Short mmCIF file of C-alpha atoms in Angstrom, two decimals:
data_model
loop_
_atom_site.label_atom_id
_atom_site.label_comp_id
_atom_site.label_asym_id
_atom_site.label_seq_id
_atom_site.Cartn_x
_atom_site.Cartn_y
_atom_site.Cartn_z
CA MET W 1 -0.51 90.84 39.06
CA ALA W 2 -3.61 92.02 37.40
CA LEU W 3 -5.41 89.17 35.60
CA VAL W 4 -7.22 90.74 32.65
CA HIS W 5 -10.13 88.91 31.10
CA PRO W 6 -10.61 89.43 27.35
CA SER W 7 -13.59 91.64 26.49
CA GLY W 8 -16.78 89.94 27.62
CA PHE W 9 -15.05 86.88 29.04
CA GLY W 10 -17.01 85.41 32.03
CA SER W 11 -19.97 87.83 31.68
CA CYS W 12 -23.30 86.22 30.75
CA ASN W 13 -25.79 88.23 28.81
CA LEU W 14 -28.87 88.13 31.04
CA GLU W 15 -31.25 89.51 28.44
CA ARG W 16 -30.13 86.87 25.95
CA GLY W 17 -30.61 84.22 28.56
CA GLN W 18 -34.13 85.36 29.32
CA ASN W 19 -34.99 85.28 25.63
CA GLN W 20 -33.66 81.75 25.40
CA LEU W 21 -35.74 80.76 28.37
CA GLN W 22 -38.94 82.25 26.81
CA SER W 23 -38.55 80.13 23.66
CA ARG W 24 -37.48 76.94 25.22
CA ARG W 25 -40.99 75.44 25.63
CA ALA W 26 -41.36 75.40 21.78
CA LYS W 27 -38.03 73.59 21.55
CA ILE W 28 -38.93 71.11 24.27
CA ALA W 29 -42.01 70.07 22.21
CA LYS W 30 -39.70 68.71 19.50
CA HIS W 31 -38.27 66.12 21.84
CA PRO W 32 -40.10 63.01 22.97
CA THR W 33 -38.48 63.08 26.43
CA ALA W 34 -40.17 66.41 27.07
CA THR W 35 -43.44 64.53 27.45
CA GLN W 36 -42.26 63.12 30.72
CA PRO W 37 -44.65 64.48 33.42
CA HIS W 38 -41.97 66.31 35.45
CA ALA W 39 -40.57 67.98 32.27
CA ALA W 40 -43.62 70.33 32.30
CA GLN W 41 -42.36 71.76 35.66
CA ILE W 42 -39.36 73.17 33.62
CA LEU W 43 -36.67 72.44 36.26
CA PRO W 44 -36.20 70.48 39.47
CA SER W 45 -36.94 72.36 42.63
CA GLY W 46 -34.24 74.87 43.51
CA PHE W 47 -32.31 74.65 40.25
CA PRO W 48 -31.65 78.09 38.72
CA THR W 49 -33.05 79.20 35.41
CA PHE W 50 -29.78 80.91 34.51
CA LEU W 51 -26.26 81.10 36.02
CA GLU W 52 -24.69 84.55 36.02
CA SER W 53 -21.04 83.70 36.70
CA LYS W 54 -17.53 84.11 35.43
CA LEU W 55 -17.49 80.31 35.28
CA ALA W 56 -20.15 80.47 32.49
CA TRP W 57 -17.53 81.25 29.79
CA SER W 58 -17.20 80.10 26.16
CA THR W 59 -14.37 80.02 23.67
CA SER W 60 -16.48 82.22 21.43
CA GLU W 61 -15.74 84.98 23.90
CA SER W 62 -12.04 84.37 23.92
CA SER W 63 -9.43 84.69 21.18
CA SER W 64 -6.86 82.44 22.62
CA ALA W 65 -6.20 79.89 25.40
CA LEU W 66 -2.86 81.52 25.87
CA GLU W 67 -4.41 84.51 27.53
CA TYR W 68 -5.06 82.31 30.64
CA ILE W 69 -1.51 81.20 31.14
CA TYR W 70 0.67 82.83 33.83
CA TYR W 71 4.24 83.06 32.59
CA LEU W 72 6.85 83.02 35.39
CA SER W 73 9.19 86.06 35.16
CA LYS W 74 12.93 85.86 35.87
CA GLU W 75 12.23 87.42 39.27
CA ASP W 76 9.58 84.67 39.92
CA LYS W 77 12.06 81.90 39.04
CA ASP W 78 14.80 83.47 41.22
CA GLU W 79 12.28 83.54 44.11
CA ILE W 80 11.33 79.89 43.52
CA ASP W 81 15.05 78.91 43.57
CA ASN W 82 15.58 80.84 46.86
CA ALA W 83 12.51 79.15 48.31
CA LEU W 84 13.78 75.73 47.37
CA LYS W 85 17.12 76.42 49.03
CA SER W 86 15.34 77.73 52.17
CA PHE W 87 13.17 74.58 52.42
CA LYS W 88 16.11 72.22 51.96
CA ALA W 89 18.05 74.05 54.67
CA HIS W 90 15.33 72.89 57.15
CA GLY W 91 16.20 69.28 56.55
CA LEU W 92 12.56 68.34 56.23
CA ASP W 93 10.96 65.53 54.26
CA GLY W 94 9.77 66.74 50.88
CA ASP W 95 6.06 66.10 51.61
CA LEU W 96 6.19 68.60 54.52
CA VAL W 97 6.58 71.66 52.25
CA ASP W 98 3.91 74.26 52.76
CA SER W 99 3.48 78.05 52.23
CA MET W 100 5.39 78.84 55.44
CA ASN W 101 8.60 76.96 54.79
CA PHE W 102 8.60 77.61 51.03
CA PRO W 103 8.57 81.39 51.15
CA LEU W 104 7.42 83.25 47.99
CA PRO W 105 7.07 86.85 49.37
CA ASN W 106 6.32 88.44 45.95
CA LEU W 107 5.00 85.56 43.88
CA ARG W 108 2.63 84.64 46.68
CA GLN W 109 0.15 87.40 45.85
CA THR W 110 0.02 86.28 42.23
CA LEU W 111 -0.63 82.59 43.15
CA GLU W 112 -3.38 83.57 45.64
CA GLN W 113 -5.11 85.55 42.89
CA LEU W 114 -4.83 82.51 40.61
CA SER W 115 -6.46 80.49 43.34
CA LEU W 116 -9.46 82.91 43.28
CA GLU W 117 -9.66 82.49 39.53
CA VAL W 118 -9.74 78.69 39.91
CA HIS W 119 -12.43 78.86 42.51
CA ASN W 120 -14.54 81.77 41.47
CA GLY W 121 -13.27 82.97 38.14
CA ARG W 122 -12.63 81.02 34.99
CA GLY W 123 -12.11 77.80 36.89
CA PHE W 124 -8.49 77.00 35.90
CA CYS W 125 -4.97 78.40 35.57
CA LEU W 126 -1.69 77.31 34.16
CA VAL W 127 1.71 78.32 35.54
CA ARG W 128 4.35 78.13 32.77
CA GLY W 129 8.06 78.78 32.60
CA LEU W 130 9.69 76.28 34.97
CA ASP W 131 12.82 74.67 33.53
CA TYR W 132 12.08 71.05 34.41
CA GLU W 133 15.54 69.90 33.27
CA LYS W 134 17.26 72.30 35.66
CA TYR W 135 16.17 70.34 38.72
CA SER W 136 16.24 66.79 40.11
CA VAL W 137 13.02 64.83 40.25
CA GLU W 138 12.97 65.42 44.05
CA ASP W 139 13.47 69.19 43.67
CA ASN W 140 10.86 69.37 40.95
CA MET W 141 8.40 67.71 43.24
CA VAL W 142 9.23 70.07 46.11
CA ILE W 143 8.69 73.03 43.77
CA PHE W 144 5.36 71.63 42.59
CA LEU W 145 4.17 71.13 46.21
CA GLY W 146 5.50 74.58 47.24
CA ILE W 147 3.73 76.46 44.45
CA GLN W 148 0.45 74.54 44.93
CA SER W 149 0.51 75.36 48.67
CA PHE W 150 -0.44 78.98 47.76
CA ILE W 151 -3.27 77.84 45.43
CA ALA W 152 -4.71 74.90 47.51
CA GLU W 153 -2.99 73.76 50.47
CA THR W 154 -4.68 70.48 51.54
CA ARG W 155 -3.77 67.27 49.64
CA ALA W 156 -5.98 64.26 49.28
CA ARG W 157 -5.24 60.58 49.03
CA GLN W 158 -6.19 59.16 45.64
CA ASP W 159 -6.96 55.58 46.55
CA GLU W 160 -7.35 53.24 49.50
CA MET W 161 -3.53 52.47 49.44
CA GLY W 162 -2.81 56.12 50.40
CA ASN W 163 -1.22 57.18 47.12
CA MET W 164 -0.82 60.98 47.07
CA ILE W 165 0.53 61.00 43.55
CA VAL W 166 -0.66 59.31 40.47
CA HIS W 167 1.54 59.08 37.36
CA ILE W 168 -0.29 59.38 34.03
CA VAL W 169 2.11 57.92 31.51
CA THR W 170 1.63 57.25 27.85
CA ASP W 171 4.58 55.63 26.03
CA ASP W 172 5.46 53.05 23.34
CA ASN W 173 5.19 50.19 25.83
CA VAL W 174 1.46 50.42 26.43
CA ALA W 175 0.78 47.74 23.84
CA LEU W 176 2.71 45.24 26.06
CA SER W 177 -0.10 45.41 28.56
CA PRO W 178 -3.72 45.19 27.25
CA LEU W 179 -5.01 46.84 30.35
CA LYS W 180 -2.64 49.74 29.94
CA GLU W 181 -3.38 50.03 26.23
CA PHE W 182 -7.08 50.80 26.91
CA HIS W 183 -6.95 52.40 30.33
CA THR W 184 -7.71 56.09 30.18
CA ARG W 185 -4.57 56.81 32.31
CA HIS W 186 -2.20 55.31 29.85
CA SER W 187 -3.99 55.08 26.49
CA LYS W 188 -2.82 57.05 23.51
CA SER W 189 -6.42 57.46 22.37
CA SER W 190 -8.47 60.64 23.01
CA ILE W 191 -11.03 60.34 25.83
CA PRO W 192 -14.48 61.89 26.34
CA PHE W 193 -15.22 64.73 28.61
CA HIS W 194 -15.47 63.84 32.27
CA THR W 195 -14.66 64.93 35.80
CA ASP W 196 -12.43 62.93 38.15
CA GLU W 197 -14.35 60.82 40.68
CA LEU W 198 -13.16 63.04 43.52
CA GLY W 199 -10.97 66.02 44.09
CA ASP W 200 -11.78 69.72 44.53
CA ILE W 201 -8.85 70.99 42.49
CA LEU W 202 -6.88 68.80 40.05
CA ALA W 203 -3.24 69.63 39.91
CA PHE W 204 -0.93 68.34 37.13
CA GLN W 205 2.78 68.63 36.82
CA THR W 206 3.94 68.00 33.23
CA ARG W 207 7.21 66.07 33.25
CA SER W 208 7.22 65.28 29.52
CA THR W 209 4.93 65.74 26.50
CA ALA W 210 3.83 63.65 23.57
CA ALA W 211 5.48 64.09 20.31
CA ARG W 212 2.10 65.36 19.06
CA GLY W 213 -1.31 65.87 20.70
CA GLY W 214 -2.10 64.95 24.28
CA ASN W 215 -3.22 68.54 24.98
CA CYS W 216 -5.43 69.59 27.93
CA ILE W 217 -8.95 70.39 26.92
CA LEU W 218 -11.40 72.09 29.21
CA SER W 219 -15.08 72.94 29.03
CA PRO W 220 -17.26 75.01 31.40
CA GLY W 221 -19.98 73.12 33.22
CA TYR W 222 -21.84 76.32 33.94
CA THR W 223 -22.13 77.21 30.20
CA ILE W 224 -23.32 73.63 29.50
CA TYR W 225 -25.87 73.96 32.21
CA ASN W 226 -27.16 77.31 30.89
CA GLU W 227 -27.55 75.98 27.37
CA LEU W 228 -29.30 72.86 28.49
CA VAL W 229 -31.78 74.93 30.54
CA ALA W 230 -32.45 77.20 27.51
CA THR W 231 -32.90 74.34 25.07
CA ARG W 232 -33.55 71.00 26.90
CA PRO W 233 -34.56 71.58 30.41
CA ASP W 234 -35.84 67.97 30.60
CA THR W 235 -32.20 66.93 30.52
CA ILE W 236 -31.57 68.78 33.82
CA TRP W 237 -34.19 66.51 35.38
CA THR W 238 -32.50 63.47 33.87
CA LEU W 239 -28.91 64.42 35.01
CA SER W 240 -30.03 65.34 38.47
CA GLU W 241 -32.01 62.15 39.17
CA ALA W 242 -30.45 59.75 41.70
CA SER W 243 -30.99 56.81 39.35
CA TRP W 244 -27.69 56.80 37.34
CA PRO W 245 -26.16 53.26 37.64
CA LEU W 246 -22.39 53.59 38.08
CA HIS W 247 -20.26 50.41 38.42
CA ILE W 248 -16.98 52.01 39.46
CA PRO W 249 -15.60 51.69 42.15
CA TYR W 250 -18.67 49.57 43.05
CA TYR W 251 -22.26 49.45 41.88
CA HIS W 252 -24.25 52.43 43.18
CA GLN W 253 -26.79 54.99 41.93
CA ARG W 254 -26.60 58.72 42.23
CA PRO W 255 -27.07 61.98 40.29
CA LEU W 256 -24.49 63.30 37.80
CA LEU W 257 -25.62 66.92 38.29
CA PHE W 258 -25.91 68.58 41.72
CA TYR W 259 -27.03 72.04 42.96
CA LYS W 260 -25.39 72.98 46.27
CA ASP W 261 -25.03 76.38 47.93
CA SER W 262 -25.97 78.24 44.68
CA ARG W 263 -23.37 76.30 42.72
CA ILE W 264 -23.83 73.75 39.85
CA ILE W 265 -21.58 70.67 40.11
CA PHE W 266 -21.17 67.98 37.46
CA ASN W 267 -19.50 64.74 38.46
CA PHE W 268 -19.26 61.77 36.16
CA ALA W 269 -16.97 59.59 34.03
CA PRO W 270 -18.33 57.75 30.94
CA ASN W 271 -16.30 54.60 31.81
CA ALA W 272 -18.21 54.21 35.11
CA LEU W 273 -21.52 54.48 33.20
CA LEU W 274 -20.89 52.74 29.97
CA GLY W 275 -17.89 50.45 30.67
CA SER W 276 -14.84 49.98 28.43
CA LYS W 277 -12.26 47.44 27.46
CA ALA W 278 -10.31 48.30 30.59
CA HIS W 279 -13.35 48.63 32.74
CA PRO W 280 -15.99 46.02 31.51
CA ARG W 281 -19.44 46.73 32.77
CA PRO W 282 -20.75 43.80 34.81
CA THR W 283 -23.72 42.10 33.28
CA ASN W 284 -25.82 42.36 36.45
CA VAL W 285 -25.55 46.18 36.47
CA PRO W 286 -28.50 47.96 34.73
CA SER W 287 -27.87 49.65 31.45
CA LEU W 288 -28.48 53.30 30.93
CA SER W 289 -31.93 54.19 29.69
CA PRO W 290 -32.44 55.88 26.28
CA ARG W 291 -33.11 59.10 28.15
CA GLN W 292 -29.85 58.84 30.06
CA LEU W 293 -27.82 57.99 26.99
CA GLU W 294 -29.32 61.02 25.25
CA ALA W 295 -28.40 63.24 28.19
CA LEU W 296 -24.78 62.09 28.16
CA LYS W 297 -24.63 62.68 24.35
CA LEU W 298 -26.03 66.22 24.74
CA VAL W 299 -23.40 67.10 27.49
CA GLU W 300 -20.60 65.76 25.37
CA GLU W 301 -21.78 67.74 22.35
CA LEU W 302 -22.00 71.00 24.34
CA ALA W 303 -18.70 70.40 26.06
CA GLU W 304 -17.17 70.05 22.56
CA LYS W 305 -18.89 73.21 21.49
CA HIS W 306 -17.51 75.29 24.23
CA LYS W 307 -14.13 73.65 24.75
CA ILE W 308 -10.82 75.40 25.09
CA ALA W 309 -7.59 73.53 24.08
CA ILE W 310 -4.33 74.31 25.86
CA PRO W 311 -1.08 72.86 24.31
CA THR W 312 0.99 71.47 27.14
CA GLN W 313 4.74 72.11 27.63
CA LYS W 314 7.29 70.36 29.88
CA GLY W 315 7.29 71.98 33.27
CA ASP W 316 3.69 73.25 33.05
CA LEU W 317 1.63 73.25 36.23
CA HIS W 318 -2.16 72.99 35.59
CA PHE W 319 -4.79 73.74 38.33
CA ILE W 320 -8.32 72.76 37.36
CA ASN W 321 -11.66 73.21 39.30
CA ASN W 322 -12.94 69.63 39.10
CA LEU W 323 -16.37 70.71 40.35
CA ALA W 324 -16.86 73.51 37.75
CA LEU W 325 -15.15 72.20 34.63
CA LEU W 326 -15.25 69.09 32.44
CA HIS W 327 -11.92 68.00 31.03
CA ARG W 328 -10.44 65.56 28.58
CA ARG W 329 -7.28 65.12 26.46
CA ASP W 330 -6.95 64.58 22.70
CA SER W 331 -5.06 61.60 21.16
CA ALA W 332 -1.32 61.45 21.67
CA GLU W 333 1.49 60.38 19.49
CA VAL W 334 4.75 59.30 21.18
CA GLY W 335 8.02 58.92 19.32
CA PRO W 336 10.66 56.27 19.85
CA GLY W 337 11.70 56.44 23.50
CA GLY W 338 9.35 59.39 24.10
CA LYS W 339 6.39 59.53 26.36
CA ARG W 340 3.71 61.82 27.77
CA HIS W 341 4.12 61.96 31.62
CA LEU W 342 1.90 63.86 33.91
CA VAL W 343 1.88 63.78 37.75
CA ARG W 344 -1.65 64.27 39.23
CA MET W 345 -2.65 65.49 42.67
CA TYR W 346 -6.03 66.27 44.32
CA LEU W 347 -6.07 69.50 46.23
CA ARG W 348 -8.35 71.74 48.39
CA ASN W 349 -8.21 75.33 49.58
CA GLU W 350 -9.87 75.25 52.91
CA ALA W 351 -10.89 78.96 52.82
CA LEU W 352 -12.39 78.75 49.22
CA ALA W 353 -13.58 75.09 49.05
CA TRP W 354 -16.95 74.36 47.67
CA LYS W 355 -19.24 72.26 49.79
CA ILE W 356 -19.60 68.65 48.53
CA PRO W 357 -23.17 67.24 48.12
CA GLU W 358 -23.82 64.47 50.59
CA ALA W 359 -24.82 61.94 47.84
CA LEU W 360 -21.50 62.60 46.10
CA ASN W 361 -19.47 62.30 49.31
CA ARG W 362 -21.18 59.00 50.28
CA SER W 363 -20.48 57.45 46.95
CA THR W 364 -16.85 58.57 46.58
CA GLY W 365 -15.48 58.88 50.14
CA TRP W 366 -14.59 62.45 49.04
CA GLU W 367 -14.15 63.95 52.53
CA GLU W 368 -12.39 60.93 53.81
CA ALA W 369 -9.78 61.35 51.09
CA TYR W 370 -9.01 64.82 52.52
CA ARG W 371 -8.99 63.78 56.10
CA GLN W 372 -5.89 64.78 57.98
CA GLY W 373 -4.29 63.09 60.95
CA GLU W 374 -1.40 60.91 62.23
CA ASP W 375 -3.43 57.78 61.61
CA VAL W 376 -3.84 58.56 57.92
CA GLU W 377 -1.34 56.60 55.70
CA ARG W 378 0.12 58.56 52.93
CA VAL W 379 2.38 57.06 50.22
CA TRP W 380 4.58 59.31 48.05
CA HIS W 381 5.97 57.61 44.90
CA ILE W 382 7.63 60.52 43.12
CA GLU W 383 8.71 58.16 40.29
CA ALA W 384 6.29 56.04 38.26
CA MET W 385 5.96 52.63 39.90
CA PRO W 386 4.83 49.17 38.74
CA ASP W 387 1.05 48.67 38.41
CA VAL W 388 0.67 46.99 41.81
CA PHE W 389 1.22 50.46 43.42
CA PHE W 390 -1.61 51.97 41.31
CA PRO W 391 -4.34 49.37 40.71
CA LEU W 392 -5.56 50.29 37.21
CA ILE W 393 -8.91 48.48 37.47
CA ARG W 394 -9.92 50.36 40.63
CA LYS W 395 -10.89 53.64 38.98
CA PRO W 396 -11.36 54.93 35.51
CA ASN W 397 -9.74 58.32 35.94
#
């Protein structure tokens, strides 16, 4: 399959970027924070003045989000059905599915190209066309695991209990639990842009959708970075300082912006910085400084400016580069008996994986979550379980 970008998509106009950089000093002078001593140095040591990358896209360069969806053909679906039959014939547990025992001889090439797009192209892909109602819950899960094996084969635990799957469910019963009502995982309200605390690649299986809203909204971290450099380079200093006080999963300080192996990485969730009704900020944790609050506001504004919204359908499989993109969802309306239900997994492609900054690894246990071995406990709840299996207060994502 040849993935065709719309005209200009992913290409950064270097001349325009240089012009922006030449005029930024005048813009900096308008902001009080630019008087900080280190702001005069323009950028922290090693940080690039411009990112020329396909990851630096903008919706202004794209006519429709639908251009980035891969629609499964009849031949693709037949191949998936045959792969499911082949896997089940082995008599293996469902969590053992991989690219070898779930054979997709023709679709494989397409999925591998989509993986390249997730890592080094636009940073996301969506596979659409699966008939979720056609399969049992178990078979749907095997298909999800089988397809993802060609995009990112290694799966991470999402908490200390070893849960491999997290269910993100919004339904009419959230008001019965105050914690659920305000928790980002179950709330009907829109949530601000963020990244998940860990996870190279976020994978979502859509089991059901909201009556209205609840769409997936993405924004390019590279584009946000380029615009901040051009207009507010002092903010790059602020975001990259190791003084941000996060209180989830425990109190610690680290940067929100990293530069590692020629790649920019954003990692933050507003709830861990500002607190919320579901995640109250302890009184003994320092508050954000005015400079930090302004930086968060600027990132949110730019994320909104460059966002792309993707209406979600039942059966959709989303794959999102959690290191390159920010994401959020809009508010959701659920009808009587209806609900929005996504299944989330954290994945890694060992051949294409980005290196994780040590400060980020230390604070999140990132690499430990991906550790393989017989001593690693993994729990697979393919159906949504009571809250005790997924402690809501542990993490904001």
